[in-house]
Coordinates of C-alpha atoms in Angstrom, one line a residue:
M1 CA -14.7 -7.7 21.9
A2 CA -16.0 -6.7 18.5
L3 CA -13.6 -6.5 15.6
V4 CA -13.4 -3.2 13.9
F5 CA -12.8 -3.5 10.2
T6 CA -12.0 -0.4 8.2
A7 CA -12.6 -1.6 4.7
G8 CA -15.7 -2.9 3.1
C9 CA -19.1 -1.2 2.5
S10 CA -21.4 0.2 5.1
G11 CA -25.0 1.0 4.7
N12 CA -24.6 4.3 6.6
N13 CA -21.8 5.7 4.4
E14 CA -23.7 8.4 2.6
H15 CA -20.7 10.0 1.0
S16 CA -19.1 8.9 -2.3
A17 CA -15.5 9.4 -3.5
E18 CA -15.1 12.3 -5.9
S19 CA -13.4 10.2 -8.4
I20 CA -14.1 8.0 -11.4
T21 CA -13.9 4.8 -9.4
S22 CA -16.6 2.5 -10.4
P23 CA -19.2 1.4 -7.8
E24 CA -18.5 -2.3 -8.1
I25 CA -14.9 -1.9 -6.9
V26 CA -15.4 0.7 -4.2
A27 CA -15.0 -0.4 -0.6
S28 CA -16.4 1.4 2.4
S29 CA -14.7 2.0 5.8
T30 CA -16.8 0.5 8.5
S31 CA -18.0 -3.0 7.9
T32 CA -17.0 -6.4 9.0
P33 CA -16.9 -9.5 6.8
A34 CA -20.4 -10.8 6.1
A35 CA -19.4 -14.3 7.2
S36 CA -16.2 -16.0 8.2
T37 CA -17.0 -19.0 6.2
A38 CA -17.2 -17.5 2.7
D39 CA -15.2 -19.3 0.2
A40 CA -12.8 -17.7 -2.2
G41 CA -14.4 -19.5 -5.1
D42 CA -17.6 -17.4 -4.5
I43 CA -16.3 -14.9 -7.1
A44 CA -17.0 -17.4 -9.8
A45 CA -19.4 -19.7 -7.9
T46 CA -22.2 -19.2 -10.4
E47 CA -19.9 -19.8 -13.4
T48 CA -19.2 -23.2 -15.0
P49 CA -15.5 -23.9 -14.4
P50 CA -13.9 -23.0 -17.8
V51 CA -12.3 -25.5 -20.1
I52 CA -8.6 -24.7 -20.1
V53 CA -7.5 -23.5 -23.5
D54 CA -4.7 -21.3 -24.4
R55 CA -5.8 -17.7 -23.5
T56 CA -2.9 -15.2 -23.3
F57 CA -3.1 -11.8 -21.8
S58 CA -0.3 -9.2 -21.9
L59 CA 0.2 -6.1 -19.7
A60 CA 2.6 -3.2 -19.8
Q61 CA 4.0 -2.1 -16.4
S62 CA 6.6 0.5 -15.6
S63 CA 8.7 -1.9 -13.3
V64 CA 9.0 -5.6 -12.9
M65 CA 11.7 -5.5 -10.2
F66 CA 12.5 -8.9 -8.8
P67 CA 11.1 -9.4 -5.3
A68 CA 12.9 -11.3 -2.5
M69 CA 11.1 -14.7 -2.3
V70 CA 11.4 -15.0 1.5
P71 CA 9.0 -13.1 3.7
S72 CA 11.5 -11.2 5.8
Q73 CA 13.2 -9.7 2.7
L74 CA 10.0 -8.8 0.8
P75 CA 9.4 -5.0 0.3
V76 CA 5.8 -3.9 0.3
G77 CA 5.7 -3.0 -3.4
S78 CA 6.8 -6.4 -4.7
G79 CA 4.9 -8.1 -1.9
G80 CA 1.8 -6.5 -3.4
Y81 CA 2.6 -7.7 -6.9
I82 CA 3.1 -11.4 -6.0
H83 CA -0.3 -11.8 -4.4
R84 CA -2.3 -9.5 -6.7
W85 CA -0.7 -11.3 -9.7
G86 CA -2.2 -14.5 -8.2
V87 CA 1.0 -16.4 -7.3
Y88 CA 1.1 -16.1 -3.5
E89 CA -2.0 -16.0 -1.3
T90 CA -3.1 -14.7 2.1
A91 CA -5.5 -16.3 4.6
M92 CA -8.4 -14.0 3.4
T93 CA -8.9 -11.7 0.4
W94 CA -11.1 -8.8 -0.5
S95 CA -13.8 -9.9 -2.9
A96 CA -14.3 -8.7 -6.5
G97 CA -17.7 -7.1 -6.7
K98 CA -18.5 -7.5 -3.1
P99 CA -16.9 -5.2 -0.5
E100 CA -16.2 -7.9 2.1
L101 CA -13.5 -10.3 3.1
E102 CA -13.8 -13.9 2.1
N103 CA -11.7 -17.0 2.9
R104 CA -8.9 -18.1 0.6
L105 CA -6.4 -20.3 2.5
I106 CA -8.7 -20.9 5.5
T107 CA -12.1 -22.3 5.8
D108 CA -13.1 -20.7 9.1
W109 CA -11.8 -18.6 12.0
E110 CA -12.9 -17.8 15.5
M111 CA -11.8 -15.0 17.9
D112 CA -10.6 -16.2 21.2
S113 CA -12.9 -15.5 24.2
D114 CA -10.5 -12.9 25.7
G115 CA -10.3 -10.9 22.4
L116 CA -6.5 -11.4 22.2
G117 CA -6.3 -13.9 19.4
W118 CA -7.8 -16.0 16.7
T119 CA -7.9 -19.6 15.7
L120 CA -7.6 -20.3 12.0
H121 CA -8.8 -23.5 10.3
L122 CA -6.7 -24.1 7.2
K123 CA -8.1 -25.3 3.9
K124 CA -7.0 -28.9 3.2
G125 CA -5.4 -30.0 -0.1
V126 CA -3.8 -26.7 -1.0
Q127 CA -0.7 -27.5 -3.0
F128 CA 2.4 -25.4 -3.4
H129 CA 3.9 -24.7 -6.8
G130 CA 7.0 -26.6 -7.7
G131 CA 6.1 -29.8 -5.9
W132 CA 6.8 -28.5 -2.4
G133 CA 3.8 -30.4 -1.0
E134 CA 0.6 -29.5 0.8
M135 CA 0.2 -26.3 2.8
T136 CA 0.0 -27.0 6.5
A137 CA 0.1 -25.0 9.8
E138 CA 3.9 -25.2 9.7
D139 CA 3.9 -23.1 6.6
F140 CA 1.7 -20.5 8.2
V141 CA 3.8 -20.4 11.3
W142 CA 7.1 -20.2 9.4
S143 CA 5.8 -17.5 7.0
F144 CA 4.6 -15.2 9.8
E145 CA 7.7 -15.8 12.1
D146 CA 10.1 -15.1 9.2
E147 CA 8.2 -12.0 8.2
I148 CA 8.6 -10.4 11.7
R149 CA 12.1 -11.7 12.7
E150 CA 14.7 -9.4 14.0
T151 CA 16.4 -8.5 10.6
S152 CA 13.2 -8.3 8.6
I153 CA 12.6 -5.4 6.3
H154 CA 8.9 -6.3 6.1
S155 CA 6.3 -3.5 6.6
G156 CA 4.4 -5.3 9.2
I157 CA 7.0 -5.9 11.9
G158 CA 6.2 -2.7 13.9
L159 CA 2.6 -3.7 14.4
A160 CA 3.4 -7.3 15.1
R161 CA 6.0 -6.4 17.7
S162 CA 4.0 -3.7 19.4
T163 CA 1.2 -6.1 20.0
G164 CA 3.4 -9.0 21.1
A165 CA 2.1 -11.2 18.3
T166 CA 2.9 -14.9 18.4
I167 CA 1.8 -17.8 16.3
E168 CA 1.5 -21.5 17.0
A169 CA 0.5 -24.7 15.1
I170 CA -2.2 -26.4 17.1
D171 CA -2.4 -29.3 14.6
T172 CA -1.7 -29.9 10.9
Y173 CA -4.6 -27.7 9.8
T174 CA -5.1 -25.3 12.8
V175 CA -3.2 -22.2 13.7
S176 CA -3.5 -20.0 16.8
I177 CA -2.4 -16.3 16.7
R178 CA -2.1 -14.6 20.1
L179 CA -1.5 -10.9 21.1
D180 CA -0.5 -9.5 24.5
Q181 CA -2.7 -6.5 23.9
T182 CA -5.8 -5.8 21.9
S183 CA -5.5 -4.4 18.4
S184 CA -8.3 -3.1 16.2
F185 CA -6.0 -3.4 13.1
F186 CA -4.0 -6.6 13.4
F187 CA -6.5 -9.1 11.9
E188 CA -7.1 -7.1 8.8
A189 CA -3.5 -6.1 8.4
F190 CA -2.0 -9.6 8.5
L191 CA -4.8 -11.9 7.3
S192 CA -6.3 -10.0 4.4
N193 CA -4.7 -9.0 1.1
G194 CA -5.3 -5.3 1.3
S195 CA -2.4 -4.3 3.6
G196 CA 1.3 -3.9 3.1
A197 CA 1.6 -6.1 6.2
A198 CA -0.4 -8.9 4.7
T199 CA 1.2 -12.3 5.4
K200 CA 1.8 -14.3 2.2
I201 CA 2.1 -18.0 2.8
F202 CA 5.4 -19.5 1.7
S203 CA 6.5 -23.1 1.7
K204 CA 8.6 -23.9 4.7
A205 CA 9.9 -27.1 3.0
R206 CA 11.2 -24.9 0.1
A207 CA 13.1 -22.6 2.5
D208 CA 14.5 -25.6 4.5
A209 CA 15.7 -27.3 1.3
L210 CA 17.1 -24.3 -0.5
G211 CA 18.3 -22.2 2.4
V212 CA 17.6 -18.5 2.6
D213 CA 20.0 -17.5 -0.2
G214 CA 18.6 -20.1 -2.5
A215 CA 15.0 -19.4 -1.6
F216 CA 15.6 -15.7 -2.2
L217 CA 16.0 -16.2 -5.9
D218 CA 13.7 -19.2 -6.4
I219 CA 10.4 -18.4 -8.0
S220 CA 8.5 -21.5 -7.0
G221 CA 6.5 -22.1 -3.8
G222 CA 3.3 -20.1 -4.1
S223 CA -0.2 -21.5 -3.9
G224 CA -2.2 -19.2 -6.1
P225 CA -3.9 -19.7 -9.5
Y226 CA -0.8 -18.7 -11.3
V227 CA 2.8 -20.0 -11.3
F228 CA 5.9 -17.9 -12.1
E229 CA 7.1 -19.3 -15.4
K230 CA 9.8 -16.7 -15.9
W231 CA 11.0 -13.5 -14.2
N232 CA 13.6 -11.4 -16.0
P233 CA 14.1 -8.2 -13.9
G234 CA 13.8 -5.1 -16.0
D235 CA 12.3 -7.1 -18.9
E236 CA 9.4 -9.5 -18.5
V237 CA 7.4 -11.7 -16.1
V238 CA 5.5 -14.7 -17.4
L239 CA 2.7 -16.4 -15.4
Q240 CA 1.1 -19.7 -16.3
A241 CA -2.1 -21.1 -14.9
F242 CA -1.4 -23.6 -12.1
D243 CA -3.0 -27.0 -13.0
G244 CA -3.2 -28.0 -9.3
Y245 CA -4.9 -24.9 -8.0
H246 CA -7.2 -25.5 -5.1
G247 CA -9.9 -23.1 -6.3
I248 CA -11.6 -22.3 -9.7
S249 CA -9.1 -22.7 -12.6
P250 CA -8.3 -19.3 -14.0
Y251 CA -9.8 -18.3 -17.4
V252 CA -6.6 -16.7 -18.7
T253 CA -3.9 -19.3 -19.0
T254 CA -0.8 -17.2 -19.7
V255 CA 0.0 -13.7 -18.6
H256 CA 2.9 -11.7 -20.0
I257 CA 3.9 -8.6 -17.9
L258 CA 6.3 -6.4 -19.9
E259 CA 8.5 -3.7 -18.3
I260 CA 8.0 -0.6 -20.4
K261 CA 9.1 2.4 -18.4
E262 CA 7.9 5.3 -20.5
P263 CA 4.1 6.0 -20.5
A264 CA 4.2 7.0 -24.1
T265 CA 5.9 3.7 -25.1
Q266 CA 3.3 1.8 -23.0
L267 CA 0.5 3.4 -24.9
A268 CA 2.2 2.8 -28.3
A269 CA 2.4 -0.9 -27.3
L270 CA -1.3 -0.8 -26.4
R271 CA -2.3 0.9 -29.7
T272 CA -0.3 -1.6 -31.8
G273 CA -1.5 -4.7 -30.0
Q274 CA 1.8 -5.6 -28.4
V275 CA 0.0 -5.5 -25.0
D276 CA -3.7 -5.9 -24.1
A277 CA -3.7 -3.4 -21.3
S278 CA -1.7 -0.5 -19.9
L279 CA -2.0 2.3 -17.4
V280 CA -3.0 5.5 -19.0
P281 CA -1.8 9.0 -18.0
A282 CA -4.9 11.0 -17.2
P283 CA -4.5 13.7 -19.9
L284 CA -4.5 11.0 -22.6
A285 CA -7.5 9.0 -21.3
A286 CA -10.0 10.7 -23.6
D287 CA -7.8 10.0 -26.6
I288 CA -7.5 6.4 -25.8
A289 CA -11.2 6.0 -25.2
S290 CA -11.9 7.5 -28.6
E291 CA -10.0 4.9 -30.5
P292 CA -12.2 2.2 -32.0
H293 CA -10.6 -0.9 -30.4
L294 CA -9.6 0.7 -27.1
G295 CA -11.4 1.7 -23.9
I296 CA -10.6 3.0 -20.5
Q297 CA -11.6 1.7 -17.0
S298 CA -10.9 3.1 -13.6
F299 CA -9.9 0.7 -10.9
G300 CA -8.9 0.4 -7.3
I301 CA -8.7 3.3 -4.9
P302 CA -7.0 6.6 -5.8
G303 CA -3.3 6.7 -4.9
S304 CA -1.7 9.2 -2.5
Q305 CA 0.9 11.6 -4.0
R306 CA 2.7 13.2 -1.0
L307 CA 5.8 15.0 0.1
Y308 CA 7.9 13.6 2.9
P309 CA 10.0 16.3 4.7
Q310 CA 12.6 13.7 5.8
G311 CA 14.9 13.8 8.8
Q312 CA 12.3 14.3 11.6
F313 CA 13.9 11.7 13.8
C314 CA 13.0 12.8 17.3
M315 CA 12.6 9.5 19.3
D316 CA 15.5 8.2 21.3
E317 CA 13.3 5.3 22.6
T318 CA 10.2 3.5 21.4
L319 CA 6.8 4.0 23.1
S320 CA 7.6 0.9 25.2
G321 CA 10.9 2.4 26.4
T322 CA 13.3 0.4 24.3
P323 CA 16.3 2.6 23.3
V324 CA 16.4 3.5 19.6
Q325 CA 19.6 2.3 17.9
P326 CA 21.4 4.0 16.4
F327 CA 20.6 7.4 17.9
P328 CA 20.8 10.1 16.6
R329 CA 19.7 8.7 13.3
P330 CA 22.2 9.1 10.4
G331 CA 19.6 11.3 8.6
Y332 CA 18.9 13.7 11.5
D333 CA 20.1 17.2 10.6
P334 CA 18.7 20.0 12.8
E335 CA 20.0 22.5 10.3
K336 CA 17.4 21.5 7.8
P337 CA 14.5 24.1 7.9
W338 CA 11.8 21.5 8.0
V339 CA 13.5 19.4 10.7
G340 CA 14.8 21.7 13.4
D341 CA 16.3 20.8 16.7
C342 CA 14.2 18.2 18.4
E343 CA 15.4 19.4 21.8
S344 CA 14.2 23.0 21.3
A345 CA 10.5 23.8 21.4
V346 CA 11.3 27.1 19.6
S347 CA 13.2 25.3 16.8
V348 CA 10.5 22.6 16.5
E349 CA 7.8 25.3 16.1
S350 CA 9.9 27.0 13.4
A351 CA 10.3 23.8 11.5
R352 CA 6.5 23.2 11.8
K353 CA 5.9 26.7 10.2
V354 CA 8.3 25.8 7.4
R355 CA 6.4 22.6 6.6
V356 CA 3.0 24.4 6.7
A357 CA 4.4 27.1 4.5
M358 CA 5.6 24.5 2.0
S359 CA 2.1 22.9 2.0
M360 CA 0.3 26.2 1.5
A361 CA 2.6 27.0 -1.5
I362 CA 1.3 24.0 -3.4
D363 CA -1.6 24.7 -5.8
R364 CA -3.2 21.3 -5.6
Q365 CA -6.2 22.0 -7.8
S366 CA -3.8 23.2 -10.6
I367 CA -2.0 19.8 -10.4
V368 CA -5.3 18.0 -10.7
D369 CA -6.5 20.2 -13.6
N370 CA -3.3 20.6 -15.6
I371 CA -1.3 17.4 -14.9
L372 CA -4.0 14.8 -14.0
G373 CA -6.5 16.2 -16.5
G374 CA -9.2 16.2 -13.8
F375 CA -8.8 12.5 -12.9
G376 CA -8.1 13.1 -9.2
R377 CA -8.7 15.5 -6.4
P378 CA -6.6 17.6 -4.0
S379 CA -5.4 15.9 -0.9
Y380 CA -5.4 17.6 2.5
L381 CA -4.9 14.7 4.8
P382 CA -1.8 12.5 4.3
E383 CA -2.4 8.9 3.4
V384 CA -6.2 9.1 3.9
V385 CA -8.1 8.0 0.9
P386 CA -11.8 7.4 0.0
P387 CA -14.1 6.1 1.2
L388 CA -12.7 6.6 4.7
L389 CA -11.7 10.2 3.8
D390 CA -15.3 11.2 2.8
R391 CA -16.8 9.6 5.9
V392 CA -14.5 11.4 8.4
W393 CA -13.7 14.6 6.6
Q394 CA -13.7 17.9 8.6
D395 CA -13.5 21.3 6.9
R396 CA -10.8 22.5 9.3
W397 CA -8.3 20.1 7.5
F398 CA -8.5 22.1 4.3
I399 CA -5.2 23.6 3.1
P400 CA -5.5 26.9 1.2
Y401 CA -3.2 27.7 -1.7
D402 CA -1.9 31.0 -0.3
I403 CA 1.6 32.2 -1.2
D404 CA 1.4 35.4 0.8
A405 CA 0.5 33.5 4.0
A406 CA 3.2 31.0 3.3
K407 CA 5.8 33.7 3.0
I408 CA 4.7 35.2 6.3
L409 CA 5.2 31.8 8.0
L410 CA 8.7 31.4 6.5
D411 CA 9.6 34.9 7.7
E412 CA 8.4 34.0 11.2
A413 CA 10.4 30.8 11.1
G414 CA 13.6 32.8 10.1
Y415 CA 13.6 32.1 6.4
P416 CA 12.5 35.4 4.7
S417 CA 14.2 34.5 1.5
G418 CA 12.7 31.1 1.1
I419 CA 14.3 27.7 1.7
D420 CA 16.8 25.6 -0.3
G421 CA 16.7 21.9 -0.6
L422 CA 16.9 18.7 -2.7
M423 CA 13.7 16.9 -3.6
R424 CA 14.0 13.3 -4.6
I425 CA 11.3 12.1 -6.9
T426 CA 10.9 8.3 -6.9
T427 CA 9.5 6.4 -9.8
G428 CA 7.7 3.1 -10.5
S429 CA 4.2 3.8 -9.2
H430 CA 2.3 6.4 -11.3
P431 CA 2.8 7.5 -14.9
L432 CA 2.8 11.2 -14.0
E433 CA 4.8 11.0 -10.8
V434 CA 7.8 13.0 -12.2
E435 CA 5.6 15.7 -13.6
I436 CA 3.7 16.1 -10.3
G437 CA 6.9 16.0 -8.2
Q438 CA 8.6 18.7 -10.4
A439 CA 5.5 20.8 -10.1
V440 CA 5.6 20.6 -6.3
A441 CA 9.3 21.6 -6.4
Q442 CA 8.4 24.6 -8.5
F443 CA 5.6 25.7 -6.2
I444 CA 7.9 25.5 -3.1
G445 CA 10.6 27.3 -5.1
A446 CA 8.2 30.1 -5.7
L447 CA 8.6 31.0 -2.0
G448 CA 12.1 32.3 -2.9
G449 CA 14.5 29.4 -2.4
D450 CA 16.3 27.0 -4.7
V451 CA 14.6 23.6 -4.7
T452 CA 16.4 21.2 -7.0
T453 CA 15.1 17.7 -8.0
E454 CA 16.6 14.3 -8.5
V455 CA 14.7 11.4 -10.1
I456 CA 15.5 7.9 -8.8
T457 CA 13.7 4.6 -8.8
Y458 CA 11.8 3.7 -5.7
S459 CA 13.9 0.5 -5.3
G460 CA 17.1 2.6 -5.6
N461 CA 15.9 5.0 -2.9
R462 CA 14.5 2.5 -0.4
P463 CA 17.8 1.2 1.2
S464 CA 18.7 4.7 2.4
V465 CA 15.2 5.2 3.7
V466 CA 15.3 1.9 5.7
A467 CA 18.7 3.0 7.1
R468 CA 17.2 6.4 8.2
E469 CA 19.9 8.2 6.1
R470 CA 17.9 10.9 4.4
S471 CA 17.1 14.5 5.5
D472 CA 16.0 15.9 2.2
L473 CA 12.6 16.2 0.6
W474 CA 11.0 13.1 -0.9
F475 CA 8.1 13.2 -3.3
R476 CA 6.6 9.7 -3.3
S477 CA 3.8 8.6 -5.5
S478 CA 1.4 5.6 -5.1
G479 CA -0.2 3.8 -8.0
G480 CA -3.3 3.1 -5.9
G481 CA -4.5 3.2 -2.4
T482 CA -5.7 0.3 -0.3
A483 CA -8.7 -0.4 1.9
E484 CA -6.5 -0.6 5.0
P485 CA -6.8 2.4 7.3
P486 CA -3.6 4.5 7.3
E487 CA -3.1 3.8 11.0
I488 CA -2.1 0.3 10.2
S489 CA 1.1 1.3 8.4
Q490 CA 1.1 4.6 6.4
L491 CA 0.9 6.8 9.5
R492 CA 2.4 4.3 11.9
R493 CA 6.0 5.4 11.2
N494 CA 7.8 4.1 14.2
P495 CA 11.4 3.2 15.0
E496 CA 10.5 -0.6 15.0
N497 CA 9.4 -0.7 11.3
A498 CA 12.0 -1.4 8.7
F499 CA 10.6 1.2 6.3
N500 CA 10.4 4.8 7.5
P501 CA 9.8 7.9 5.3
G502 CA 11.8 10.2 7.5
M503 CA 9.7 10.7 10.7
E504 CA 9.9 9.2 14.2
I505 CA 7.7 11.3 16.4
K506 CA 6.0 10.2 19.6
E507 CA 2.8 12.3 19.4
P508 CA 1.1 10.5 16.5
L509 CA 2.3 7.1 17.6
A510 CA 0.9 7.6 21.1
I511 CA -2.5 8.4 19.5
I512 CA -2.3 5.4 17.2
S513 CA -1.4 3.2 20.2
E514 CA -4.6 4.4 21.9
M515 CA -6.6 3.5 18.8
D516 CA -5.2 -0.1 18.9
S517 CA -7.3 -1.1 21.9
I518 CA -10.6 0.5 20.8
T519 CA -13.3 -1.8 19.7
S520 CA -16.1 0.4 18.4
T521 CA -16.2 2.4 15.2
E522 CA -17.6 5.5 17.0
E523 CA -14.8 5.6 19.6
L524 CA -12.2 4.9 16.9
D525 CA -13.4 7.8 14.8
E526 CA -13.2 10.2 17.8
V527 CA -9.6 9.3 18.4
R528 CA -8.9 9.2 14.7
E529 CA -10.1 12.8 14.5
R530 CA -7.4 13.8 17.0
L531 CA -4.8 12.0 15.0
Y532 CA -5.7 13.8 11.8
D533 CA -5.8 17.1 13.7
S534 CA -2.2 16.6 14.7
F535 CA -1.1 15.7 11.2
S536 CA -3.0 18.7 9.8
H537 CA -1.4 21.1 12.3
N538 CA 2.1 19.8 12.1
M539 CA 2.4 18.7 8.4
W540 CA 4.8 15.9 9.3
I541 CA 3.7 14.5 5.9
I542 CA 2.6 17.0 3.3
P543 CA -0.4 15.7 1.2
V544 CA -0.5 16.7 -2.4
V545 CA -3.2 15.0 -4.6
L546 CA -5.1 11.8 -4.8
A547 CA -4.7 10.4 -8.4
D548 CA -7.2 8.1 -10.0
Q549 CA -5.9 5.0 -11.7
I550 CA -6.9 4.6 -15.3
L551 CA -6.4 1.4 -17.3
G552 CA -6.4 1.3 -21.1
L553 CA -7.8 -1.9 -22.6
N554 CA -8.0 -3.7 -25.9
T555 CA -11.8 -3.8 -26.0
D556 CA -11.8 -6.0 -29.2
K557 CA -10.4 -8.7 -27.0
I558 CA -11.3 -8.0 -23.3
E559 CA -14.9 -8.2 -22.3
S560 CA -14.5 -7.6 -18.5
W561 CA -12.0 -7.4 -15.8
R562 CA -13.2 -7.4 -12.2
M563 CA -10.8 -6.4 -9.5
S564 CA -11.0 -6.9 -5.7
S565 CA -12.1 -4.0 -3.6
G566 CA -9.3 -3.8 -1.0
S567 CA -6.0 -3.1 -2.9
G568 CA -4.7 -0.7 -5.4
Y569 CA -2.4 -3.1 -7.1
L570 CA -3.2 -4.1 -10.7
G571 CA -3.9 -7.8 -10.8
D572 CA -6.7 -10.3 -10.4
F573 CA -5.9 -11.8 -13.8
E574 CA -8.1 -14.8 -13.0
N575 CA -11.1 -12.5 -13.3
I576 CA -10.4 -11.3 -16.9
R577 CA -12.9 -12.5 -19.5
F578 CA -12.3 -12.4 -23.3
K579 CA -14.9 -11.8 -25.9

């Protein structure tokens, strides 16, 4: 069996993303790691290890919400922060400057002969922060098992359970992972740092000593180049270089991450020197670049901005036949125009027409031009981002902006006067998320109905989403995309996962299940095309735009900042260099 990786660069990828992403941090969609024995220190292998002096870097961020410091309680957003900020680590990581996976907490790995598992050889001498001792196979096993346990809210539990994943310590520095069915996605999802399912390795001794409640709030226990010195939710996070780090000592010794919610206030802090870097709203990028001591840099992968028509809970059992509990879901409301009655084919078709009409009412190019200032592109496939998007694109997935056609669809669905609804806009990911969400509400409202908006933080909204309580519209932004294929988690919205944006539908999950066992890129893309056809036809998720990420920098101080190719989270502070 050959592993299929869906991130990294491929020599036969002739299409480039229509964005300002720089070539050195763009990943492709079809390669495998160049070698399983690459060392994480390769990023700086040609550099002389720096002499540690006091080098402080400060960053403005819209949210520094406190994460749960146990795997099973770790939401995907804060889970991304803690490894991209360099505190917690995964088995492998996407390289900076090289679109391939390299080892971080392992020295080598082999696939089992039957293709149903892997043996990982752990790096020796890796020390946990806070004096919790050396990382061993027990820590790997505990981290993974806690991540997927019954009450977990972690994003990876659905994939782990559907593949029957188990983990075992063979000896102190060897781990075996086994599946009961083949999976094209499991390895990359859990062992790299590009996925929301990525397994961060926590100290088991810490959890045993502190208990779950104590470990939840304790900020020690990572193994990365930085240690959490302080975390004041809603205010500031302070990172310090870890003296006992097992790799190259970081160049920057202190990192201050300041919560500054308003984009205008972030930029004021950048202009006055209060911070060294900040995200920049696209329309202001040219102004920032024109200032003598400031510059801009694109990074990562464009982030999906999409609309979830929530409440499409139509599965009374999982694909494996396990009854869904509770059922019906609390958020299932067949009276909602975009939901319909799951038991009636006529009602389901009417709801589909409503969703397609909403999608056709959105002037995506106008949002790109007038809100994003040209720093982005319309999105016609939900959750699919470059470079995978450019490689698999088919013209039939294009969504025209056509109000007249949208009104005809609404009339056919039984809503000649338009539709009413509440749209929740969640914040914390993109500086223009509220403006984009309100524009989407206005476009849909132009069909004749009354679409109101409510702005709420992502963390405030998430509990109701996990509980399947919502049946309204949810506009959700992402700061950046990831190199993981959307079939790993973003489109795998099943009853088993803790997080669900409002859809549990068998058709796409059955296609994704078929993809799990495919081992060639060509076959995978054929089935992937069918999956994307179904999303395009049904508009279970309504794509809006892909927004480039733009970073404003103090160029008097910062010479370079290389970021890894596989994740959209802002981080990799160890790769910053000062002038």
